[in-house]
Coordinates of C-alpha atoms and ligand atoms in Angstrom, one line a residue:
M1 CA -32.8 33.2 0.6
Q2 CA -32.9 32.1 -2.6
I3 CA -30.9 29.9 -4.7
R4 CA -30.3 31.9 -7.4
S5 CA -29.4 35.0 -5.4
V6 CA -26.8 32.9 -3.0
A7 CA -25.1 31.8 -6.6
L8 CA -24.7 35.7 -7.7
F9 CA -23.9 36.0 -4.9
L10 CA -21.3 33.4 -4.2
K11 CA -19.9 34.2 -7.4
S12 CA -19.0 38.0 -6.6
F13 CA -17.7 37.2 -4.5
W14 CA -15.5 33.9 -5.6
R15 CA -13.7 34.3 -8.7
A16 CA -13.9 30.6 -10.0
A17 CA -16.4 28.4 -9.1
A18 CA -15.4 25.2 -7.8
L19 CA -17.2 21.7 -7.8
C20 CA -15.5 20.3 -5.6
A21 CA -15.4 20.9 -1.8
G22 CA -12.4 22.0 0.0
T23 CA -11.5 19.3 2.9
V24 CA -13.4 18.7 5.7
L25 CA -13.1 19.3 9.1
C26 CA -14.3 17.0 11.7
S27 CA -13.9 18.6 14.6
F28 CA -14.0 22.4 15.4
C29 CA -10.7 22.4 15.9
I30 CA -9.4 24.0 12.4
C31 CA -5.1 24.5 12.3
A32 CA -4.6 21.3 10.8
Q33 CA -7.1 22.4 7.5
S34 CA -4.5 22.3 4.2
A35 CA -3.3 25.4 1.9
P36 CA -5.2 27.9 0.3
R37 CA -5.0 26.4 -3.5
N38 CA -6.0 27.1 -6.4
G39 CA -9.5 30.3 -6.3
S40 CA -9.0 30.6 -2.3
D41 CA -7.8 33.0 -0.6
P42 CA -6.8 32.4 3.1
S43 CA -9.8 33.9 4.6
D44 CA -12.4 31.3 2.9
L45 CA -14.7 29.4 5.3
I46 CA -17.9 27.9 4.5
L47 CA -19.4 26.6 7.6
V48 CA -22.0 23.1 6.9
N49 CA -24.2 21.0 8.3
G50 CA -26.1 23.2 11.1
K51 CA -28.7 24.7 12.0
I52 CA -27.7 28.5 11.3
I53 CA -30.3 30.6 13.2
T54 CA -29.6 33.8 10.9
G55 CA -31.5 36.6 12.7
D56 CA -32.3 38.0 9.4
A57 CA -36.0 39.3 8.9
R58 CA -37.9 37.1 8.3
D59 CA -35.7 34.5 12.2
S60 CA -35.2 32.2 8.6
I61 CA -32.9 29.1 9.2
A62 CA -29.7 27.5 7.0
E63 CA -27.7 24.7 6.3
A64 CA -24.6 26.5 5.4
V65 CA -23.3 29.5 5.5
A66 CA -20.3 30.6 3.4
I67 CA -17.7 32.9 4.3
H68 CA -15.4 35.4 2.3
D69 CA -12.5 38.0 3.5
G70 CA -14.6 37.9 7.5
K71 CA -17.1 39.1 5.3
I72 CA -20.8 36.1 4.7
A73 CA -20.9 35.9 0.9
G74 CA -23.5 33.1 0.9
I75 CA -26.4 31.6 3.0
G76 CA -27.9 28.7 2.2
S77 CA -28.7 24.8 2.1
N78 CA -24.9 22.0 2.1
E79 CA -25.4 21.6 -1.8
E80 CA -25.5 26.0 -3.0
I81 CA -22.8 25.9 -0.5
R82 CA -20.6 23.8 -0.7
K83 CA -21.0 23.8 -5.1
R84 CA -20.2 27.1 -4.7
A85 CA -16.8 26.9 -2.3
P86 CA -14.0 27.7 -3.9
Q87 CA -11.4 24.9 -3.9
G88 CA -9.0 24.9 -0.5
A89 CA -11.8 26.9 1.0
R90 CA -11.6 25.5 4.4
V91 CA -15.0 23.3 5.6
I92 CA -16.4 23.2 9.3
D93 CA -18.7 20.6 9.8
L94 CA -20.5 21.6 12.2
H95 CA -22.4 18.5 12.9
G96 CA -26.3 19.2 13.5
R97 CA -25.1 22.0 15.6
A98 CA -26.8 25.8 16.0
A99 CA -25.4 28.8 14.9
T100 CA -26.3 31.8 16.3
P101 CA -25.0 36.1 15.5
G102 CA -22.0 37.1 17.8
L103 CA -24.5 38.1 20.8
I104 CA -23.9 40.7 22.2
D105 CA -23.9 43.7 25.2
T106 CA -25.1 46.4 24.9
H107 CA -24.2 47.6 29.1
C108 CA -20.9 45.9 30.2
H109 CA -18.4 47.6 32.3
F110 CA -15.9 45.9 30.2
D111 CA -13.2 45.3 32.6
E112 CA -12.0 42.0 34.3
T113 CA -8.8 43.7 36.6
D114 CA -10.8 43.4 39.6
A115 CA -11.5 39.7 38.9
L116 CA -7.1 39.4 38.2
Y117 CA -6.1 41.6 41.5
A118 CA -8.1 41.8 43.2
L119 CA -10.1 40.1 45.7
E120 CA -13.9 38.8 44.4
L121 CA -17.1 38.0 46.1
S122 CA -19.0 37.6 44.4
K123 CA -19.3 33.5 45.6
I124 CA -19.1 34.5 49.4
K125 CA -22.2 32.8 51.4
S126 CA -21.4 33.9 54.7
V127 CA -20.1 37.4 55.9
A128 CA -17.6 35.7 57.9
E129 CA -16.0 33.8 54.5
A130 CA -15.8 37.2 53.0
V131 CA -13.4 38.7 56.4
D132 CA -11.3 35.3 55.9
L133 CA -10.6 36.1 52.1
V134 CA -9.6 39.9 53.6
R135 CA -7.6 38.1 56.2
Q136 CA -5.1 36.2 53.9
K137 CA -4.5 39.3 51.3
V138 CA -3.8 41.5 54.6
A139 CA -1.0 38.7 55.3
G140 CA 0.0 39.6 52.5
A141 CA 0.4 43.5 52.4
R142 CA 2.2 45.4 53.3
P143 CA 0.9 48.2 56.3
G144 CA -0.7 50.9 55.1
E145 CA -1.2 48.8 51.5
W146 CA -4.8 49.6 50.7
I147 CA -7.1 45.1 50.1
Q148 CA -9.8 45.6 47.2
G149 CA -12.2 43.6 46.9
A150 CA -15.9 43.4 44.7
G151 CA -18.9 41.3 44.2
W152 CA -20.5 40.5 47.6
D153 CA -25.2 40.5 48.2
E154 CA -25.8 40.0 51.4
G155 CA -28.7 39.3 48.9
K156 CA -27.3 36.1 48.6
I157 CA -25.4 35.6 51.9
S158 CA -26.2 33.1 54.9
D159 CA -25.8 36.2 57.9
H160 CA -28.5 38.4 55.0
R161 CA -27.0 41.7 56.1
Y162 CA -24.2 43.9 54.9
I163 CA -20.5 43.6 55.7
T164 CA -18.7 46.6 58.4
A165 CA -16.6 48.4 59.2
A166 CA -16.5 46.4 63.0
D167 CA -16.5 43.2 60.1
L168 CA -13.1 44.0 58.6
D169 CA -11.5 45.7 61.7
K170 CA -11.9 42.6 63.4
V171 CA -8.6 41.3 60.2
S172 CA -7.3 44.4 58.9
P173 CA -6.3 47.0 62.1
D174 CA -3.3 48.3 59.6
N175 CA -5.0 48.0 56.3
P176 CA -8.1 49.9 54.6
V177 CA -10.0 47.8 52.8
W178 CA -12.6 48.8 50.5
L179 CA -15.0 46.0 49.4
T180 CA -17.7 46.9 46.9
H181 CA -21.2 45.8 46.8
T182 CA -21.9 43.7 43.3
T183 CA -24.0 46.6 42.5
G184 CA -21.2 49.3 42.2
H185 CA -24.4 51.6 43.9
Y186 CA -22.1 51.5 47.2
G187 CA -19.3 49.4 49.5
V188 CA -18.3 49.8 52.4
A189 CA -15.1 50.6 54.3
N190 CA -13.2 49.8 57.3
S191 CA -12.4 52.3 60.4
Y192 CA -9.0 52.5 58.5
A193 CA -9.9 53.8 55.6
L194 CA -13.2 55.4 57.1
R195 CA -10.4 57.9 59.2
L196 CA -8.3 57.7 56.3
A197 CA -11.5 59.8 54.6
K198 CA -12.6 61.1 57.2
I199 CA -15.4 60.1 57.6
S200 CA -16.6 59.9 61.3
R201 CA -19.6 60.3 63.2
D202 CA -19.5 64.4 62.6
T203 CA -19.5 64.2 58.6
K204 CA -23.1 64.6 56.7
D205 CA -24.7 63.2 54.2
P206 CA -23.0 64.6 50.9
A207 CA -25.8 65.3 48.3
A208 CA -27.2 62.3 46.4
G209 CA -24.8 59.7 49.1
T210 CA -25.4 58.4 51.9
I211 CA -23.1 57.1 54.7
D212 CA -24.6 54.3 56.8
R213 CA -25.5 54.4 59.8
S214 CA -25.6 52.2 63.5
A215 CA -27.9 53.6 65.9
D216 CA -26.0 55.8 67.5
G217 CA -26.1 57.7 64.3
S218 CA -21.3 56.3 63.4
P219 CA -20.9 55.4 59.5
T220 CA -21.4 51.1 59.2
G221 CA -18.7 51.7 57.0
V222 CA -21.2 51.6 54.3
L223 CA -21.0 54.1 52.2
K224 CA -23.9 54.8 49.0
E225 CA -23.3 56.3 45.8
T226 CA -22.0 60.1 46.1
A227 CA -20.2 58.3 50.0
M228 CA -18.2 56.2 48.1
T229 CA -16.1 59.3 46.4
P230 CA -13.7 59.8 49.3
V231 CA -12.9 56.6 49.9
R232 CA -12.1 55.6 46.8
S233 CA -10.0 58.8 44.9
L234 CA -7.8 57.4 47.8
I235 CA -7.4 54.0 46.3
P236 CA -4.2 53.8 44.2
E237 CA -5.5 53.6 40.2
F238 CA -4.6 50.0 39.2
T239 CA -1.7 49.9 36.5
K240 CA -1.3 50.7 32.8
E241 CA 0.3 46.8 32.9
Q242 CA -3.0 45.9 35.1
Q243 CA -5.7 47.6 33.4
R244 CA -4.5 46.2 29.5
N245 CA -4.3 42.7 31.6
G246 CA -8.0 43.0 32.1
L247 CA -9.3 44.1 29.3
L248 CA -7.4 41.0 26.9
K249 CA -8.6 39.2 29.7
M250 CA -12.0 40.7 29.1
M251 CA -12.2 39.9 25.9
A252 CA -11.2 36.3 25.5
D253 CA -13.6 35.8 28.1
F254 CA -16.3 37.0 26.2
N255 CA -15.5 35.1 23.2
A256 CA -16.3 31.7 25.1
E257 CA -19.1 32.9 25.8
G258 CA -19.9 33.3 21.4
M259 CA -19.7 37.1 22.1
T260 CA -17.8 39.2 20.3
A261 CA -19.6 43.0 21.4
A262 CA -19.9 45.6 24.1
K263 CA -21.1 48.8 24.6
D264 CA -18.8 50.0 27.3
P265 CA -20.4 53.0 29.6
G266 CA -17.7 54.5 31.6
T267 CA -13.8 54.4 28.9
E268 CA -12.0 57.4 32.1
G269 CA -8.6 57.5 32.7
I270 CA -6.7 55.1 29.5
R271 CA -9.1 52.2 28.7
W272 CA -9.7 54.7 25.4
D273 CA -6.3 54.7 24.9
L274 CA -5.4 51.1 26.1
Y275 CA -8.6 50.0 23.1
R276 CA -6.6 52.1 20.7
E277 CA -3.5 50.3 21.4
L278 CA -5.2 47.0 21.6
L279 CA -6.8 47.6 17.6
N280 CA -3.5 48.6 16.9
E281 CA -1.4 45.8 17.3
N282 CA -3.8 43.4 16.5
K283 CA -5.3 42.1 19.9
S284 CA -9.3 43.4 19.6
T285 CA -11.3 40.5 19.7
V286 CA -14.6 41.9 21.2
R287 CA -15.9 44.9 19.2
I288 CA -16.6 48.6 21.6
F289 CA -19.5 50.7 21.6
A290 CA -17.6 53.1 24.8
L291 CA -19.7 55.6 25.7
L292 CA -17.6 59.2 28.3
Y293 CA -18.9 59.3 31.1
G294 CA -20.4 63.2 31.8
G295 CA -19.8 63.9 34.8
R296 CA -23.6 65.8 36.7
D297 CA -23.2 69.1 35.9
L298 CA -22.5 71.9 33.0
D299 CA -18.3 71.8 33.3
S300 CA -18.1 68.6 33.0
A301 CA -20.9 68.3 30.0
R302 CA -18.8 70.8 28.3
V303 CA -15.2 68.7 29.0
T304 CA -16.8 65.2 28.1
L305 CA -18.5 66.8 25.0
A306 CA -15.2 68.9 23.8
R307 CA -13.1 65.8 24.1
L308 CA -16.0 63.7 21.9
Q309 CA -15.8 66.4 19.1
A310 CA -11.9 65.0 19.1
Q311 CA -13.1 61.6 18.2
P312 CA -15.3 60.9 15.3
K313 CA -19.1 59.6 15.7
P314 CA -20.9 57.1 15.9
P315 CA -21.2 54.8 12.7
Q316 CA -17.8 55.5 11.5
S317 CA -14.7 54.1 13.2
F318 CA -11.8 53.2 14.2
G319 CA -10.8 49.6 12.4
D320 CA -13.4 49.1 10.8
G321 CA -16.3 49.0 13.0
M322 CA -14.2 47.4 16.0
L323 CA -14.0 50.6 17.5
L324 CA -16.1 53.3 18.5
S325 CA -16.7 56.3 20.1
G326 CA -19.8 56.4 20.6
G327 CA -21.1 58.6 23.0
V328 CA -22.5 60.1 26.7
K329 CA -23.2 58.6 29.2
L330 CA -25.1 60.1 32.9
F331 CA -26.3 59.1 35.7
M332 CA -30.2 59.8 36.3
D333 CA -30.2 58.1 40.3
G334 CA -29.0 54.8 41.4
S335 CA -28.7 51.6 42.8
G336 CA -32.6 49.5 43.1
G337 CA -31.2 47.4 45.7
G338 CA -28.8 49.9 47.7
R339 CA -32.6 50.8 47.0
T340 CA -31.3 54.5 46.2
A341 CA -32.7 55.0 42.5
W342 CA -35.1 58.1 42.1
V343 CA -39.1 56.3 42.8
Y344 CA -42.4 57.7 42.8
D345 CA -43.8 55.0 45.9
P346 CA -40.9 54.6 49.1
W347 CA -38.6 52.1 48.7
F348 CA -38.8 49.1 51.6
K349 CA -36.7 47.6 53.7
T350 CA -38.2 44.0 53.4
P351 CA -41.2 42.7 51.5
A352 CA -43.6 43.5 54.5
Q353 CA -41.4 46.5 55.7
L354 CA -41.1 50.5 54.0
D355 CA -38.0 52.0 53.9
G356 CA -38.9 54.7 55.7
N357 CA -40.8 57.6 53.1
N358 CA -37.3 56.7 51.3
T359 CA -37.1 57.3 48.1
G360 CA -34.3 57.5 46.3
Y361 CA -32.7 61.0 45.1
P362 CA -31.8 62.1 41.6
N363 CA -28.4 62.1 40.4
I364 CA -28.2 65.6 38.7
D365 CA -30.5 68.1 39.9
P366 CA -33.0 67.9 37.4
P367 CA -33.0 70.2 35.3
I368 CA -29.2 70.0 35.3
Y369 CA -29.9 66.8 34.1
R370 CA -32.4 68.7 31.2
Q371 CA -29.3 71.2 30.3
M372 CA -26.7 69.1 30.2
V373 CA -28.6 66.5 28.1
K374 CA -29.5 69.8 25.6
L375 CA -26.0 70.5 25.5
F376 CA -24.8 66.8 23.9
H377 CA -28.9 66.6 22.2
D378 CA -27.9 69.6 20.0
A379 CA -23.8 69.2 19.4
G380 CA -25.3 65.3 17.8
V381 CA -24.1 63.9 20.5
H382 CA -26.0 60.1 21.1
V383 CA -26.3 60.0 24.8
S384 CA -27.0 57.2 27.4
T385 CA -28.5 57.5 30.9
H386 CA -29.1 55.6 33.7
A387 CA -32.4 55.7 35.2
V388 CA -33.8 52.3 37.6
G389 CA -36.5 54.3 38.9
D390 CA -39.7 55.1 37.7
R391 CA -39.4 59.1 38.5
A392 CA -36.1 58.6 36.8
I393 CA -37.4 56.9 34.2
D394 CA -40.1 59.6 33.8
W395 CA -37.7 62.5 33.7
V396 CA -35.2 61.2 31.1
V397 CA -38.3 59.9 28.7
D398 CA -39.2 63.4 29.0
T399 CA -36.3 64.9 28.4
Y400 CA -35.1 63.6 25.5
S401 CA -38.7 64.1 23.9
D402 CA -38.7 68.3 24.2
L403 CA -35.8 67.9 23.3
L404 CA -36.8 66.4 20.0
K405 CA -39.4 68.6 19.1
Q406 CA -37.4 71.7 19.6
T407 CA -34.4 70.2 17.6
P408 CA -35.7 66.7 15.6
T409 CA -32.6 64.9 14.6
K410 CA -33.2 61.8 14.5
H411 CA -30.6 58.8 14.3
L412 CA -29.3 59.4 17.6
R413 CA -30.8 56.8 19.3
H414 CA -30.7 58.1 22.9
G415 CA -30.7 55.3 25.5
I416 CA -32.7 54.3 29.0
I417 CA -29.7 52.6 31.2
H418 CA -31.3 50.2 33.0
C419 CA -34.8 51.2 32.3
N420 CA -36.3 48.9 34.9
I421 CA -40.0 50.3 35.5
P422 CA -41.2 52.3 33.5
T423 CA -44.9 53.7 34.0
D424 CA -47.3 54.0 31.2
H425 CA -46.1 56.4 30.2
A426 CA -42.7 56.7 29.3
I427 CA -43.6 53.5 28.0
D428 CA -45.9 55.2 25.5
T429 CA -43.3 57.6 25.2
M430 CA -40.2 55.7 24.9
A431 CA -42.6 53.9 21.7
R432 CA -42.7 57.8 19.3
L433 CA -39.7 58.1 20.3
Q434 CA -37.8 55.2 18.8
R435 CA -41.5 55.5 15.7
D436 CA -41.0 59.0 14.9
Y437 CA -36.9 59.6 16.1
D438 CA -35.0 56.1 16.0
S439 CA -34.1 57.6 20.0
G440 CA -36.0 56.5 23.1
Y441 CA -34.4 52.5 23.5
P442 CA -34.3 50.8 27.3
E443 CA -30.3 49.1 27.2
T444 CA -31.4 46.4 29.8
Q445 CA -30.8 44.2 32.1
A446 CA -32.9 40.9 32.4
P447 CA -29.9 38.9 34.5
F448 CA -30.8 41.4 36.9
M449 CA -34.6 39.3 37.9
W450 CA -31.7 36.9 38.6
W451 CA -28.4 37.5 40.1
I452 CA -29.7 39.5 41.7
G453 CA -33.6 39.3 42.3
D454 CA -33.7 38.4 45.7
I455 CA -32.5 42.0 46.7
Y456 CA -35.0 44.0 44.1
A457 CA -37.6 41.6 44.8
A458 CA -37.3 42.7 48.6
S459 CA -36.9 46.6 47.6
F460 CA -39.3 47.1 44.7
G461 CA -42.2 45.5 47.1
E462 CA -44.9 43.8 45.9
K463 CA -47.0 46.5 43.8
R464 CA -44.2 47.0 41.5
E465 CA -42.1 44.2 41.1
Q466 CA -45.1 43.4 37.8
R467 CA -44.2 46.6 35.8
L468 CA -40.6 45.2 36.2
M469 CA -38.9 44.6 32.7
P470 CA -41.4 44.2 31.3
Y471 CA -41.3 43.5 28.1
K472 CA -43.6 41.8 27.0
T473 CA -45.2 45.5 27.2
Y474 CA -42.8 46.0 24.8
T475 CA -43.5 44.0 21.5
Q476 CA -47.3 44.8 22.0
K477 CA -46.5 48.8 21.6
G478 CA -43.9 47.7 19.3
I479 CA -40.8 48.7 21.0
I480 CA -37.2 47.4 20.5
W481 CA -34.9 46.8 23.7
A482 CA -31.5 46.1 23.5
G483 CA -29.3 43.1 26.4
G484 CA -26.8 43.6 28.5
S485 CA -25.0 42.5 31.7
D486 CA -24.2 45.7 33.7
Y487 CA -21.2 43.1 34.2
F488 CA -20.1 43.6 37.4
V489 CA -23.2 43.9 38.8
T490 CA -23.6 40.2 37.2
P491 CA -22.0 37.6 35.2
F492 CA -21.6 38.7 31.7
P493 CA -22.6 35.4 29.5
A494 CA -25.3 36.5 27.3
R495 CA -26.8 33.2 27.8
Y496 CA -28.0 34.9 31.7
G497 CA -29.7 37.1 30.1
L498 CA -31.9 35.3 27.1
W499 CA -32.8 32.8 29.5
S500 CA -33.2 35.5 32.2
S501 CA -36.0 37.5 29.5
I502 CA -38.6 34.2 29.3
A503 CA -37.3 32.1 33.2
R504 CA -37.4 36.1 35.7
Q505 CA -36.2 33.4 38.1
T506 CA -34.8 35.0 41.0
P507 CA -31.9 32.3 42.6
S508 CA -33.9 31.4 44.9
G509 CA -35.5 29.7 42.0
K510 CA -38.5 32.8 43.1
Q511 CA -40.1 34.7 40.2
P512 CA -41.4 37.2 42.1
F513 CA -41.7 39.4 38.7
G514 CA -44.4 37.1 37.8
T515 CA -44.0 35.6 34.2
A516 CA -47.0 38.0 32.3
E517 CA -43.5 39.6 31.1
S518 CA -41.8 37.0 30.1
V519 CA -40.7 36.4 26.1
D520 CA -39.7 34.1 23.9
I521 CA -36.5 33.1 22.8
H522 CA -36.7 34.3 19.4
T523 CA -38.1 38.0 20.9
A524 CA -35.3 37.5 23.5
L525 CA -31.9 37.1 20.7
K526 CA -32.8 39.6 19.0
S527 CA -32.3 41.4 22.4
Y528 CA -28.7 40.3 21.8
T529 CA -28.4 40.6 18.3
I530 CA -30.2 42.9 16.3
W531 CA -31.3 44.7 18.5
A532 CA -28.3 45.5 20.5
A533 CA -26.6 46.1 17.3
H534 CA -28.4 48.8 16.3
Q535 CA -27.9 50.6 20.4
L536 CA -24.2 49.8 19.0
F537 CA -24.9 51.9 15.3
L538 CA -23.7 49.1 13.9
E539 CA -26.6 47.4 12.2
D540 CA -26.1 47.3 8.7
R541 CA -23.0 45.0 9.7
I542 CA -23.4 42.6 12.4
G543 CA -26.6 41.7 14.5
S544 CA -27.5 39.2 12.4
L545 CA -25.8 36.7 10.0
E546 CA -27.2 38.2 6.5
P547 CA -25.3 38.1 3.2
G548 CA -23.0 40.7 3.0
K549 CA -22.6 41.3 6.3
D550 CA -19.5 40.6 8.5
A551 CA -18.8 36.9 9.3
D552 CA -20.1 37.2 13.5
I553 CA -21.0 34.2 14.1
A554 CA -20.8 31.5 17.9
V555 CA -21.1 27.6 17.6
W556 CA -22.9 25.9 20.0
D557 CA -23.5 22.6 21.5
R558 CA -27.1 23.1 21.5
D559 CA -29.9 25.0 19.7
P560 CA -31.5 27.5 21.8
Y561 CA -34.4 27.4 19.9
S562 CA -35.8 24.2 20.3
V563 CA -33.9 23.3 23.8
P564 CA -36.3 23.3 27.2
T565 CA -36.2 27.3 28.5
D566 CA -33.4 26.6 31.7
A567 CA -31.9 24.4 29.4
I568 CA -30.3 28.3 27.6
K569 CA -28.6 29.1 31.0
D570 CA -26.3 26.2 30.3
M571 CA -25.6 26.5 26.4
H572 CA -21.9 26.0 25.5
C573 CA -20.0 27.6 23.5
E574 CA -17.8 26.1 20.6
L575 CA -17.0 28.4 18.2
T576 CA -16.5 31.5 18.1
L577 CA -15.6 34.2 14.5
L578 CA -15.7 37.0 14.2
R579 CA -15.1 38.6 10.8
G580 CA -14.4 34.8 9.9
K581 CA -11.7 34.0 12.1
V582 CA -11.6 32.5 14.6
V583 CA -11.2 33.5 17.9
F584 CA -12.7 30.9 20.3
D585 CA -12.6 26.9 19.8
A586 CA -14.1 25.0 22.8
S587 CA -11.9 21.4 21.3
A588 CA -8.4 23.8 21.1
T589 CA -8.6 24.8 24.3
K590 CA -10.2 21.3 26.0
S591 CA -6.9 19.6 24.3
R592 CA -4.1 22.0 25.3
Ligands
ZN1 ZN1 -23.4 50.5 34.9

């Protein structure tokens, strides 16, 4: 930024230019600042002595940033910014620390109600540990009360197998149990729960679902995709109070990771109303771009469309860019870990053993899917479709392409959620759709390669692995993508995604996906900032630190541009601002 433009910009924001800077506070704790004096507004704030990674088009770095009324008033050198700060403006000395735009997660099931009220199974190391946690929970429950948990992953437990009903029956004969897998695409029920759901040896697999069975045909308790519905529909919902607490915890935990915005792909039930409620009460500290599930047929699509049409379309928002009714989410297929995603060549059970001729399956009858998307597209509604397998991705991008040809509406930014193993055809199609229609964007999760990387590597097999999340190829083709976590599939801190985009490493430290598709930190950061903002229709407001944009800023204990790759994974956030307001302060947390 040129000195002159900083000056002009600041002049328009700040009437009286004062020569001396305000009170400098040495730590990040800024609770004790002086009261605003003449010429300053209580919101006036400057950050100085930093390495401010602006994320602008030139990826420029600045020393200082000035904030007025929640917006960035200027960016430049310490001298430029200090000189024009109004007397009494609060000053935060960054002591050389790096700051980035607030990080954005474009696919996050934004809810920690489970973390608060259900069993947390992501850290268990064996089946026995899970069983023991269930035993403890049963001890405090009434007979018949549901026991719920989530987060287990057979790839991370020493037994290297699914948890089964037989494991759980030993400790929960009188309570139904349901434990969701980390991918959310399957889970395990105990025999009590199977009985309640009327699932027995005689039950046939439903359309787009799998009842896992032992050799004699009896259910093992593991249910995949739509086969989960009979059990899940019996579990009572968390109360409104519990769900509200889950959202508030999620917002606080996001802020503690330097994160300020999310695309939530499932705002069913009372979630949307809760978002409105928190916003009205001034308790929202994360921007939310909400999608509504469109179901599996035309009837459900019509119901969803009616609900969406009652809300303003993006980029229109509630709370001045805080909450958007974004559009619809559809599922084209299932999961890579569960081997239910729709692929051309059969899945692998182990790296050396094919899973029979299992090529997964579509979640929606493909021609029906196309009609559903047409309904939304023709109504000018943004669509994001879950597609993991190569065959599913082809079907989704071809659908978008055909419909855009028929009705060439630009800027709907239709997304491909996950987009794990796109074919060359899909890659070329996305490049063309982005260029011609501002549509066809991968909303992808680099941390899959880490958190569920070992089961992923086994299922995809050697030939397909290298094509997983081909970021480098995207950059060569001019494709931009948006990063995310798919929490609770992987932990949500965006630093894991930044690191994974570069390292492509599994929990066991292997690199089965190769590094030919790795990108550098500059590119990875874009996918969690400005490119992510674009997928939230908020790129004019957030995603980079430039004058006129909202001051969503994260301050870090290290500079992601210069530390070794592995150190990115362990970055600590020290301060988070949302529209210039402190929503997280590590020093305040520590001193508490
Ligand atoms: Zn998801």
